[in-house]
Amino acid sequence: MGGARTALFNYLLARQTAGTFILRIEDTDTARNVPGAERKIMDDLRWLGLGWDEGIGVGGPHGPYVQSQRLELYDAAIDKLLTAGQAYYAFETADELEAMRKEAESRKQAFRYPRPARLPDEADIRRVREEGRPVVVRFRTPTEDITVHDEVAGDVTVAASELDDFVIRKADGMPVYHLANVVDDHLMGVNLVMRGQEFLGQTPRHIALQRALGFATPRYAHLPLIMDMQGRKLSKRDGDVEVHSFRAAGYLPEALANFLALLGWSPGGDREKMTLAEMVDLFSIERIGRTNAKFDREKLLAFNTDAAAAAGEERLAAAFDDYLAASESPIGQAGLNAEAKRDLLRVNRGFRTFADIDHKCGFLYVADEAVRYDETAVKKVLDKGGYDMLRTLLPLLEAQEPWTAEGLEKLLSEVCGAHSVGMGKVAQPIRVAVSGGTISPAIYETLVLLGKPRTLSRIRRALALPK
RNA sequence: GGCCCCGUCGUCUAGUGGCCCAGGACACCGGCUUUUCACGCCGGCAACACGAGUUCGAAUCUCGUCGGGGUCACCA
């Protein structure tokens, strides 16, 4: 979710300034790469409406856009640093480094990698390789304080004593994130970096690398973080916080995008509801906040409810189709035609997410014999006079023609009058009989959707329920 | 723990020295509507973390305290 928000802000600014929005895959951690992850990222971004101008899937002049396919480029940069004496080889094993860290910790000191007095030469490297020890390359960090001119956080200076000689090429030959990121940003002409605030403390390393490599430093804007409701960094352990899970749960992308935009940014005043295009116009780095935001699902739900109510018929139909394909909705499995789906949308007006429609109308798509009767509903409605009402209603419904909302309304109103009871006494028993519970669309609509034969069949079945 | 960032209603935020005994939205509470659920409508509760200072005047500026978060990897 944090990544989606970052993508959104980058997209907004790129569109507003006629810049280029680039999608690049940073997959230099061989161990953590997940097959299919690229596809998911692209699907999520496209679903949110955040199309990119350059990058994976669409190409561009600076490809390839996958870091694991650009290794020669990073090697060239590393070699350049090596020959210039701005980087050197190191041979410690993970265990050795761990021990050094532990030791520093026991002395209550922050661990800084100790640069050896004599840097290893070619002979050392050959020997170490033969011994089978890991060989990495470390960047020789300059001894100067570095100030990041961040456009959100302001000037942030990190003392040279805080920086040590970090690894830029791992033992497996892959570059580390910092190096690859800096090289690619330079090669791809990136002049603005907007990313999460967790990178702010790393930025001095990036700036040092840029200086050593002779690259220009881009503008930086570090975004406040998105936290869970407990105030911790949002993580998968707090439930589904991936974009796709909201798609499958029946949310509208425009609602999610709108909600996400307000996490760390505000257009000012009381403005809240915006389309993507409006956000493009209103966005500005100056109005990005500095405080972390909590991801409040309740508010997102409210945004979605409003977005669904505001969406035009066509937009809603398309979004509903997307939901049906992305979710495991029983309605999707029923293979309805366009008109049936429109009817469903119409009788469910006021729904909060598409999943509400499943909840409210799922009983329409099961066999009559498979309807399960909710115990409390039966007790509350059928046991208290509901059965009698159903017996009265059955012959009338059998005779009812035409089977339309208007016709049924007329019939049921007459029954109310004849027995001097409110509509609740009539509608509820029917609702329980045909749906098994007390939740459904308006009763006339429900019966029309169900159809006459199935309505009658279900009422007979309810009457046969063991008392 | 070191370093860095941050601190307005429960939540997202408006607010850039007087328009603010702080506005909007969500949530919550009460009511209305009502054939269920949901929607909708009306009303209400609710915050400038604390303490000094600057100033005629501070939510807005300064310092301190406290609190929260991030980061200290051969992860990104």
Coordinates of C-alpha atoms (C1' of nucleotides) in Angstrom, one line a residue:
Chain A
M1 CA 0.0 0.0 0.0
G2 CA 2.9 2.3 0.8
G3 CA 4.3 1.5 -2.6
A4 CA 1.0 2.3 -4.3
R5 CA 0.9 5.7 -2.5
T6 CA 4.4 6.5 -3.6
A7 CA 3.6 5.5 -7.2
L8 CA 0.5 7.7 -7.1
F9 CA 2.4 10.8 -5.9
N10 CA 5.1 10.2 -8.6
Y11 CA 2.4 9.7 -11.2
L12 CA 0.6 12.9 -10.2
L13 CA 3.7 15.0 -10.3
A14 CA 4.9 13.5 -13.6
R15 CA 1.6 14.2 -15.2
Q16 CA 1.4 17.7 -13.8
T17 CA 4.8 18.7 -15.0
A18 CA 4.7 16.8 -18.3
G19 CA 7.5 14.7 -16.9
T20 CA 8.1 11.0 -17.4
F21 CA 6.8 8.4 -15.1
I22 CA 9.2 5.4 -15.1
L23 CA 8.5 1.9 -13.8
R24 CA 11.7 0.1 -13.0
I25 CA 12.1 -3.2 -11.2
E26 CA 14.7 -3.4 -8.5
D27 CA 15.4 -7.1 -8.1
T28 CA 19.0 -7.2 -7.0
D29 CA 18.2 -9.4 -4.0
T30 CA 18.3 -12.8 -5.6
A31 CA 17.0 -14.5 -2.5
R32 CA 14.0 -12.3 -2.0
N33 CA 12.7 -12.3 -5.6
V34 CA 9.2 -13.7 -5.9
P35 CA 8.1 -15.1 -9.3
G36 CA 5.2 -13.1 -10.6
A37 CA 5.8 -10.1 -8.5
E38 CA 6.4 -7.8 -11.5
R39 CA 3.1 -8.9 -13.0
K40 CA 1.3 -8.1 -9.8
I41 CA 2.9 -4.6 -9.6
M42 CA 1.9 -3.8 -13.1
D43 CA -1.6 -5.1 -12.6
D44 CA -2.1 -3.1 -9.5
L45 CA -0.8 0.1 -11.0
R46 CA -2.9 -0.2 -14.1
W47 CA -5.9 -1.0 -12.1
L48 CA -5.4 2.2 -10.1
G49 CA -5.1 4.1 -13.3
L50 CA -1.5 4.9 -12.9
G51 CA -0.1 4.3 -16.4
W52 CA 3.7 4.7 -16.8
D53 CA 5.4 6.3 -19.7
E54 CA 8.5 4.3 -19.7
G55 CA 9.6 1.1 -18.2
I56 CA 8.8 -2.6 -17.9
G57 CA 6.0 -3.6 -20.1
V58 CA 6.0 -0.5 -22.3
G59 CA 9.7 -0.1 -23.1
G60 CA 11.6 3.2 -23.6
P61 CA 15.0 4.6 -24.5
H62 CA 16.7 3.6 -21.3
G63 CA 15.9 -0.1 -21.1
P64 CA 16.1 -2.7 -20.0
Y65 CA 14.1 -1.7 -16.9
V66 CA 14.8 -4.7 -14.8
Q67 CA 18.0 -4.3 -12.8
S68 CA 19.0 -8.0 -13.0
Q69 CA 19.3 -7.4 -16.7
R70 CA 21.6 -4.4 -16.3
L71 CA 24.5 -5.9 -14.4
E72 CA 27.2 -4.8 -16.8
L73 CA 26.2 -1.2 -16.1
Y74 CA 26.6 -1.6 -12.4
D75 CA 29.9 -3.5 -12.9
A76 CA 31.2 -0.6 -15.0
A77 CA 30.4 1.9 -12.3
I78 CA 32.0 -0.3 -9.6
D79 CA 35.1 -0.8 -11.7
K80 CA 35.4 2.9 -12.1
L81 CA 35.2 3.4 -8.4
L82 CA 37.7 0.6 -7.9
T83 CA 40.3 2.0 -10.2
A84 CA 39.8 5.5 -8.8
G85 CA 40.5 4.1 -5.3
Q86 CA 37.0 5.0 -4.2
A87 CA 36.1 1.4 -3.6
Y88 CA 37.9 -1.7 -2.4
Y89 CA 37.5 -5.4 -1.9
A90 CA 36.6 -6.9 1.5
F91 CA 36.5 -10.5 2.6
E92 CA 34.7 -10.9 5.9
T93 CA 32.1 -13.6 6.2
A94 CA 28.6 -12.9 7.5
D95 CA 29.6 -14.6 10.7
E96 CA 32.6 -12.5 11.2
L97 CA 30.7 -9.3 10.6
E98 CA 28.0 -10.5 13.0
A99 CA 30.6 -11.0 15.7
M100 CA 32.1 -7.6 15.1
R101 CA 28.6 -6.1 15.5
K102 CA 28.0 -8.0 18.6
E103 CA 31.2 -6.9 20.0
A104 CA 30.5 -3.2 19.2
E105 CA 27.1 -3.6 20.8
S106 CA 28.6 -5.0 24.0
R107 CA 30.7 -1.9 24.3
K108 CA 27.5 0.2 23.7
Q109 CA 29.0 1.6 20.5
A110 CA 27.4 1.8 17.1
F111 CA 29.1 -0.6 14.6
R112 CA 31.1 1.1 11.8
Y113 CA 32.9 -1.1 9.4
P114 CA 36.6 -0.5 10.1
R115 CA 38.4 0.3 6.9
P116 CA 41.7 -1.8 6.8
A117 CA 44.9 0.2 7.0
R118 CA 46.2 -1.7 3.9
L119 CA 43.7 -2.2 1.2
P120 CA 43.8 -5.7 -0.4
D121 CA 45.6 -6.1 -3.7
E122 CA 45.2 -8.4 -6.6
A123 CA 47.2 -11.2 -5.0
D124 CA 45.0 -11.0 -1.9
I125 CA 41.9 -11.3 -3.9
R126 CA 43.2 -14.4 -5.8
R127 CA 44.2 -16.0 -2.6
V128 CA 41.0 -15.3 -0.8
R129 CA 39.0 -16.6 -3.8
E130 CA 40.9 -19.8 -3.8
E131 CA 40.1 -20.2 -0.1
G132 CA 36.5 -19.9 -1.1
R133 CA 35.8 -16.9 1.1
P134 CA 33.3 -14.3 0.0
V135 CA 34.5 -11.3 -1.9
V136 CA 32.5 -8.1 -1.8
V137 CA 33.3 -4.5 -2.8
R138 CA 32.9 -1.7 -0.4
F139 CA 32.5 2.0 -1.1
R140 CA 35.1 4.2 0.4
T141 CA 32.8 6.7 2.0
P142 CA 34.2 10.2 2.0
T143 CA 34.9 11.9 5.3
E144 CA 32.5 14.8 5.0
D145 CA 29.2 15.6 6.5
I146 CA 26.4 15.4 3.9
T147 CA 23.3 17.5 3.7
V148 CA 20.2 16.3 1.9
H149 CA 18.1 19.1 0.6
D150 CA 14.8 17.3 1.0
E151 CA 11.7 19.1 -0.4
V152 CA 9.5 17.6 2.3
A153 CA 11.7 17.3 5.4
G154 CA 13.9 20.2 4.7
D155 CA 17.7 20.2 5.0
V156 CA 18.9 17.1 6.8
T157 CA 22.6 16.8 7.6
V158 CA 24.2 13.5 8.5
A159 CA 27.6 13.6 10.1
A160 CA 30.5 11.8 8.3
S161 CA 31.0 9.8 11.5
E162 CA 27.6 8.2 11.0
L163 CA 28.6 6.8 7.6
D164 CA 30.8 3.8 7.0
D165 CA 32.1 1.9 4.1
F166 CA 29.1 0.0 2.9
V167 CA 29.0 -2.9 0.5
I168 CA 28.2 -2.0 -3.1
R169 CA 28.7 -5.4 -4.7
K170 CA 27.7 -8.5 -2.9
A171 CA 29.5 -11.8 -2.9
D172 CA 27.2 -13.2 -5.5
G173 CA 28.2 -10.4 -7.9
M174 CA 24.9 -8.5 -7.6
P175 CA 25.1 -4.8 -6.9
V176 CA 23.4 -3.6 -3.7
Y177 CA 20.3 -1.4 -3.9
H178 CA 22.1 1.9 -3.3
L179 CA 24.5 1.5 -6.1
A180 CA 22.1 0.1 -8.7
N181 CA 19.5 2.8 -7.8
V182 CA 22.0 5.7 -8.2
V183 CA 23.4 4.3 -11.4
D184 CA 20.0 3.8 -12.9
D185 CA 18.6 7.1 -11.8
H186 CA 21.5 8.8 -13.6
L187 CA 21.3 6.7 -16.7
M188 CA 17.5 7.1 -16.9
G189 CA 17.6 10.8 -16.4
V190 CA 15.7 10.7 -13.2
N191 CA 15.7 14.3 -11.7
L192 CA 13.2 13.8 -8.9
V193 CA 13.1 11.0 -6.4
M194 CA 10.0 10.7 -4.3
R195 CA 10.0 7.7 -2.0
G196 CA 9.2 6.7 1.5
Q197 CA 10.8 8.3 4.5
E198 CA 12.6 5.1 5.5
F199 CA 15.1 6.1 2.8
L200 CA 15.9 9.5 4.1
G201 CA 18.7 8.2 6.3
Q202 CA 20.2 6.4 3.3
T203 CA 20.2 9.3 1.0
P204 CA 23.6 10.6 2.1
R205 CA 25.1 7.4 0.8
H206 CA 23.4 7.9 -2.5
I207 CA 24.7 11.5 -2.7
A208 CA 28.2 10.3 -1.8
L209 CA 28.0 7.7 -4.6
Q210 CA 26.7 10.3 -7.1
R211 CA 29.6 12.6 -6.3
A212 CA 32.2 9.8 -6.6
L213 CA 30.7 8.8 -9.9
G214 CA 30.3 12.3 -11.2
F215 CA 26.6 12.2 -11.4
A216 CA 24.2 15.1 -10.7
T217 CA 22.1 14.8 -7.5
P218 CA 18.4 14.6 -8.2
R219 CA 15.8 16.5 -6.2
Y220 CA 14.6 14.5 -3.2
A221 CA 11.2 14.3 -1.5
H222 CA 10.7 11.8 1.2
L223 CA 7.2 10.9 2.0
P224 CA 5.8 10.3 5.5
L225 CA 5.1 6.7 6.2
I226 CA 1.8 4.9 6.3
M227 CA 1.2 3.1 9.6
D228 CA -1.3 0.6 10.7
M229 CA -4.0 1.6 13.3
Q230 CA -1.6 0.5 16.1
G231 CA 0.9 3.0 14.8
R232 CA 3.4 0.6 13.5
K233 CA 4.7 0.5 10.0
L234 CA 2.0 -1.1 7.8
S235 CA 2.8 -4.7 7.2
K236 CA 1.1 -7.8 5.9
R237 CA 0.6 -9.1 9.4
D238 CA -2.1 -6.5 9.9
G239 CA -4.3 -8.2 7.4
D240 CA -4.6 -7.6 3.7
V241 CA -3.1 -4.3 2.8
E242 CA -2.1 -5.1 -0.8
V243 CA -3.8 -3.3 -3.6
H244 CA -5.0 -6.5 -5.1
S245 CA -6.9 -7.5 -2.0
F246 CA -9.0 -4.4 -2.2
R247 CA -9.7 -5.0 -5.8
A248 CA -10.9 -8.5 -4.9
A249 CA -12.9 -7.2 -2.0
G250 CA -15.0 -5.0 -4.3
Y251 CA -13.4 -1.6 -4.0
L252 CA -13.3 1.0 -6.8
P253 CA -9.8 2.0 -7.8
E254 CA -10.8 5.7 -8.0
A255 CA -11.9 5.5 -4.3
L256 CA -8.6 3.9 -3.3
A257 CA -6.5 6.4 -5.2
N258 CA -8.4 9.3 -3.7
F259 CA -8.1 7.9 -0.2
L260 CA -4.4 7.2 -0.7
A261 CA -3.7 10.7 -2.0
L262 CA -4.9 12.1 1.3
L263 CA -2.4 10.0 3.3
G264 CA 0.4 12.5 3.6
W265 CA -1.0 15.1 1.3
S266 CA -3.9 17.5 1.2
P267 CA -5.0 20.0 -1.5
G268 CA -5.9 22.5 1.3
G269 CA -9.2 23.8 2.6
D270 CA -12.0 21.3 3.0
R271 CA -11.4 19.6 -0.4
E272 CA -11.5 15.8 -0.1
K273 CA -13.2 14.2 -3.1
M274 CA -11.1 14.3 -6.3
T275 CA -10.7 12.4 -9.5
L276 CA -7.2 11.4 -10.6
A277 CA -7.3 14.2 -13.2
E278 CA -8.2 16.8 -10.5
M279 CA -5.4 15.5 -8.3
V280 CA -3.0 16.0 -11.1
D281 CA -4.0 19.7 -11.2
L282 CA -4.0 20.2 -7.5
F283 CA -0.9 18.2 -6.5
S284 CA 2.2 20.0 -5.1
I285 CA 5.2 18.8 -3.2
E286 CA 4.9 21.9 -0.9
R287 CA 1.6 20.5 0.4
I288 CA 3.0 17.1 1.3
G289 CA 2.9 16.6 5.1
R290 CA 5.6 15.6 7.4
T291 CA 3.7 13.3 9.8
N292 CA 3.0 9.6 9.4
A293 CA -0.5 8.6 8.6
K294 CA -2.5 5.7 9.9
F295 CA -4.4 3.6 7.3
D296 CA -8.0 3.9 8.4
R297 CA -10.1 1.3 6.6
E298 CA -13.3 2.8 7.9
K299 CA -12.6 6.0 6.0
L300 CA -11.6 4.1 2.9
L301 CA -14.9 2.2 3.1
A302 CA -16.8 5.5 3.3
F303 CA -14.9 6.8 0.3
N304 CA -15.8 3.7 -1.6
T305 CA -19.5 4.0 -0.7
D306 CA -19.5 7.6 -2.0
A307 CA -17.6 6.7 -5.1
A308 CA -19.9 3.9 -5.9
A309 CA -22.9 6.1 -5.4
A310 CA -21.4 8.8 -7.6
A311 CA -20.3 6.5 -10.4
G312 CA -22.2 6.5 -13.6
E313 CA -24.0 3.4 -14.8
E314 CA -21.5 2.5 -17.3
R315 CA -18.5 3.0 -15.1
L316 CA -20.1 0.9 -12.4
A317 CA -20.9 -1.9 -14.8
A318 CA -17.3 -2.1 -15.9
A319 CA -16.0 -2.0 -12.4
F320 CA -18.5 -4.7 -11.4
D321 CA -17.2 -6.9 -14.2
D322 CA -13.7 -6.3 -13.0
Y323 CA -14.7 -7.3 -9.5
L324 CA -16.4 -10.4 -10.6
A325 CA -13.3 -11.5 -12.5
A326 CA -10.9 -10.6 -9.7
S327 CA -12.9 -12.2 -6.8
E328 CA -14.5 -15.5 -6.1
S329 CA -17.9 -14.1 -6.1
P330 CA -20.7 -16.7 -6.6
I331 CA -22.3 -14.1 -8.8
G332 CA -19.3 -14.2 -11.1
Q333 CA -19.7 -17.9 -11.3
A334 CA -23.4 -17.6 -12.3
G335 CA -22.4 -16.2 -15.7
L336 CA -25.0 -13.4 -15.8
N337 CA -25.6 -11.3 -18.9
A338 CA -25.1 -7.6 -18.9
E339 CA -28.7 -6.8 -18.2
A340 CA -28.9 -9.1 -15.2
K341 CA -25.8 -7.5 -13.8
R342 CA -27.3 -4.0 -14.3
D343 CA -30.4 -5.1 -12.5
L344 CA -28.3 -6.3 -9.6
L345 CA -26.5 -3.1 -9.4
R346 CA -29.7 -1.1 -9.5
V347 CA -31.5 -3.0 -6.7
N348 CA -28.4 -2.8 -4.5
R349 CA -28.0 0.9 -4.7
G350 CA -26.4 2.2 -1.5
F351 CA -23.9 -0.7 -1.4
R352 CA -20.5 0.0 0.1
T353 CA -18.4 -2.5 -1.8
F354 CA -19.2 -4.9 -4.5
A355 CA -18.8 -7.7 -2.0
D356 CA -21.9 -6.3 -0.3
I357 CA -23.9 -7.4 -3.3
D358 CA -22.7 -11.0 -2.8
H359 CA -23.7 -10.7 0.8
K360 CA -27.1 -9.4 0.0
C361 CA -27.9 -11.3 -3.1
G362 CA -25.9 -14.5 -3.0
F363 CA -29.0 -16.6 -2.2
L364 CA -30.3 -15.8 -5.7
Y365 CA -27.5 -17.9 -7.1
V366 CA -27.9 -21.2 -5.2
A367 CA -30.3 -24.0 -5.8
D368 CA -33.7 -23.8 -4.0
E369 CA -32.8 -26.9 -2.0
A370 CA -29.5 -25.4 -1.0
V371 CA -31.0 -22.4 0.8
R372 CA -29.9 -22.5 4.4
Y373 CA -32.2 -21.1 7.0
D374 CA -30.7 -18.9 9.6
E375 CA -31.8 -20.1 13.0
T376 CA -32.4 -16.7 14.6
A377 CA -34.2 -15.4 11.6
V378 CA -36.5 -18.4 11.6
K379 CA -37.2 -17.9 15.3
K380 CA -37.7 -14.2 15.1
V381 CA -39.8 -14.1 12.0
L382 CA -41.3 -17.5 10.9
D383 CA -42.1 -18.9 14.4
K384 CA -43.8 -15.6 15.3
G385 CA -46.7 -15.8 12.9
G386 CA -44.6 -16.0 9.8
Y387 CA -45.7 -19.4 8.8
D388 CA -49.3 -18.4 9.0
M389 CA -48.6 -15.4 6.8
L390 CA -46.8 -17.6 4.3
R391 CA -49.8 -20.0 4.1
T392 CA -52.0 -17.0 3.4
L393 CA -49.6 -15.7 0.8
L394 CA -48.9 -18.9 -1.1
P395 CA -52.1 -19.2 -3.0
L396 CA -52.2 -15.5 -3.7
L397 CA -48.6 -15.5 -5.1
E398 CA -49.5 -18.6 -7.2
A399 CA -52.2 -16.7 -8.8
Q400 CA -50.2 -13.4 -9.2
E401 CA -49.9 -12.1 -12.7
P402 CA -47.9 -10.2 -13.9
W403 CA -44.8 -11.1 -11.8
T404 CA -43.5 -7.5 -11.7
A405 CA -42.4 -5.2 -8.9
E406 CA -45.5 -3.1 -9.5
G407 CA -47.8 -6.1 -9.5
L408 CA -46.3 -7.6 -6.4
E409 CA -46.4 -4.3 -4.5
K410 CA -50.1 -4.0 -5.3
L411 CA -50.7 -7.5 -4.1
L412 CA -48.7 -7.2 -0.9
S413 CA -50.2 -3.9 0.0
E414 CA -53.7 -5.4 -0.3
V415 CA -52.7 -8.2 2.0
C416 CA -51.5 -5.6 4.5
G417 CA -54.8 -3.8 4.3
A418 CA -56.9 -7.0 4.5
H419 CA -55.1 -8.2 7.7
S420 CA -54.5 -4.7 9.1
V421 CA -50.8 -5.3 9.5
G422 CA -47.7 -3.4 8.5
M423 CA -45.5 -4.3 5.5
G424 CA -43.0 -5.8 7.9
K425 CA -45.3 -8.6 8.9
V426 CA -45.7 -9.5 5.2
A427 CA -42.4 -8.9 3.7
Q428 CA -40.2 -10.4 6.4
P429 CA -41.7 -13.9 6.3
I430 CA -41.3 -13.9 2.5
R431 CA -37.7 -12.7 2.8
V432 CA -36.8 -15.4 5.3
A433 CA -38.5 -18.0 3.2
V434 CA -36.8 -17.1 -0.1
S435 CA -33.4 -16.1 1.2
G436 CA -33.0 -18.0 4.5
G437 CA -32.2 -14.8 6.4
T438 CA -33.3 -11.2 6.9
I439 CA -31.0 -9.6 4.4
S440 CA -32.0 -9.0 0.8
P441 CA -32.9 -6.1 -1.5
A442 CA -36.4 -4.6 -1.4
I443 CA -38.9 -7.5 -1.4
Y444 CA -40.5 -6.8 -4.7
E445 CA -37.2 -6.5 -6.5
T446 CA -36.0 -9.7 -4.8
L447 CA -39.0 -11.7 -5.9
V448 CA -38.7 -10.4 -9.5
L449 CA -35.0 -11.3 -9.5
L450 CA -35.8 -14.8 -8.2
G451 CA -38.7 -15.4 -10.5
K452 CA -42.1 -16.9 -9.8
P453 CA -41.4 -20.6 -9.8
R454 CA -38.4 -20.3 -7.5
T455 CA -40.2 -18.0 -5.2
L456 CA -43.1 -20.5 -4.8
S457 CA -40.7 -23.4 -4.5
R458 CA -38.8 -21.8 -1.7
I459 CA -41.9 -20.7 0.2
R460 CA -43.2 -24.3 0.1
R461 CA -39.9 -25.5 1.3
A462 CA -39.9 -23.1 4.2
L463 CA -43.4 -24.2 5.1
A464 CA -42.1 -27.8 5.3
L465 CA -39.4 -26.8 7.7
P466 CA -39.4 -29.0 10.9
K467 CA -41.1 -26.9 13.6
Chain B
rG1 C1' 21.3 2.6 22.5
rG2 C1' 23.6 6.3 18.3
rC3 C1' 21.7 9.2 14.4
rC4 C1' 17.5 11.3 11.8
rC5 C1' 12.3 12.7 11.2
rC6 C1' 7.7 14.0 13.5
rG7 C1' 3.7 15.7 17.4
rU8 C1' -4.1 19.8 15.9
rC9 C1' -10.5 15.7 17.6
rG10 C1' -10.1 8.1 18.2
rU11 C1' -8.5 8.6 12.5
rC12 C1' -7.2 11.6 7.8
rU13 C1' -6.5 16.6 7.9
rA14 C1' -7.6 22.5 7.3
rG15 C1' -4.9 26.2 9.7
rU16 C1' 1.6 29.5 7.7
rG17 C1' 0.8 35.6 14.4
rG18 C1' -5.0 38.4 15.2
rC19 C1' -10.5 36.0 10.7
rC20 C1' -9.7 30.0 15.7
rC21 C1' -12.8 29.6 23.2
rA22 C1' -9.8 25.9 16.1
rG23 C1' -13.0 24.2 10.3
rG24 C1' -14.1 19.7 7.2
rA25 C1' -14.3 14.3 6.5
rC26 C1' -14.5 9.3 8.7
rA27 C1' -15.7 6.8 13.1
rC28 C1' -18.7 7.3 17.5
rC29 C1' -23.5 8.8 20.1
rG30 C1' -28.7 10.5 19.6
rG31 C1' -32.9 11.2 16.4
rC32 C1' -35.5 10.8 11.6
rU33 C1' -36.7 7.7 7.3
rU34 C1' -38.0 2.5 6.8
rU35 C1' -40.6 -4.2 4.5
rU36 C1' -34.8 -6.4 6.3
rC37 C1' -29.7 -5.0 5.4
rA38 C1' -27.2 -1.1 3.5
rC39 C1' -28.0 3.9 1.9
rG40 C1' -29.8 8.8 3.1
rC41 C1' -31.2 13.1 6.3
rC42 C1' -30.8 16.1 11.0
rG43 C1' -28.2 17.0 15.5
rG44 C1' -24.3 16.0 19.1
rC45 C1' -19.5 14.5 21.4
rA46 C1' -14.5 15.4 20.4
rA47 C1' -8.0 18.1 19.5
rC48 C1' -3.8 22.5 19.2
rA49 C1' 1.3 16.6 23.9
rC50 C1' 3.5 19.4 28.2
rG51 C1' 6.5 23.5 30.1
rA52 C1' 9.1 27.9 29.5
rG53 C1' 10.2 32.0 26.3
rU54 C1' 9.4 35.9 22.0
rU55 C1' 5.1 39.2 21.1
rC56 C1' 0.1 44.0 22.4
rG57 C1' -1.4 39.0 20.6
rA58 C1' 0.7 32.0 19.3
rA59 C1' -2.1 26.0 17.1
rU60 C1' 1.1 29.1 14.1
rC61 C1' 8.2 31.6 16.0
rU62 C1' 12.4 29.7 19.7
rC63 C1' 14.2 26.3 23.4
rG64 C1' 13.5 22.3 26.7
rU65 C1' 10.7 17.9 28.3
rC66 C1' 7.9 13.9 27.1
rG67 C1' 5.9 10.9 23.4
rG68 C1' 5.7 8.4 18.5
rG69 C1' 8.2 6.7 14.1
rG70 C1' 12.4 5.6 10.9
rU71 C1' 17.3 3.9 10.4
rC72 C1' 21.7 1.6 11.8
rA73 C1' 22.4 -5.5 6.4
rC74 C1' 26.3 -8.8 1.3
rC75 C1' 17.0 -6.1 2.1
rA76 C1' 14.8 -2.8 -0.8

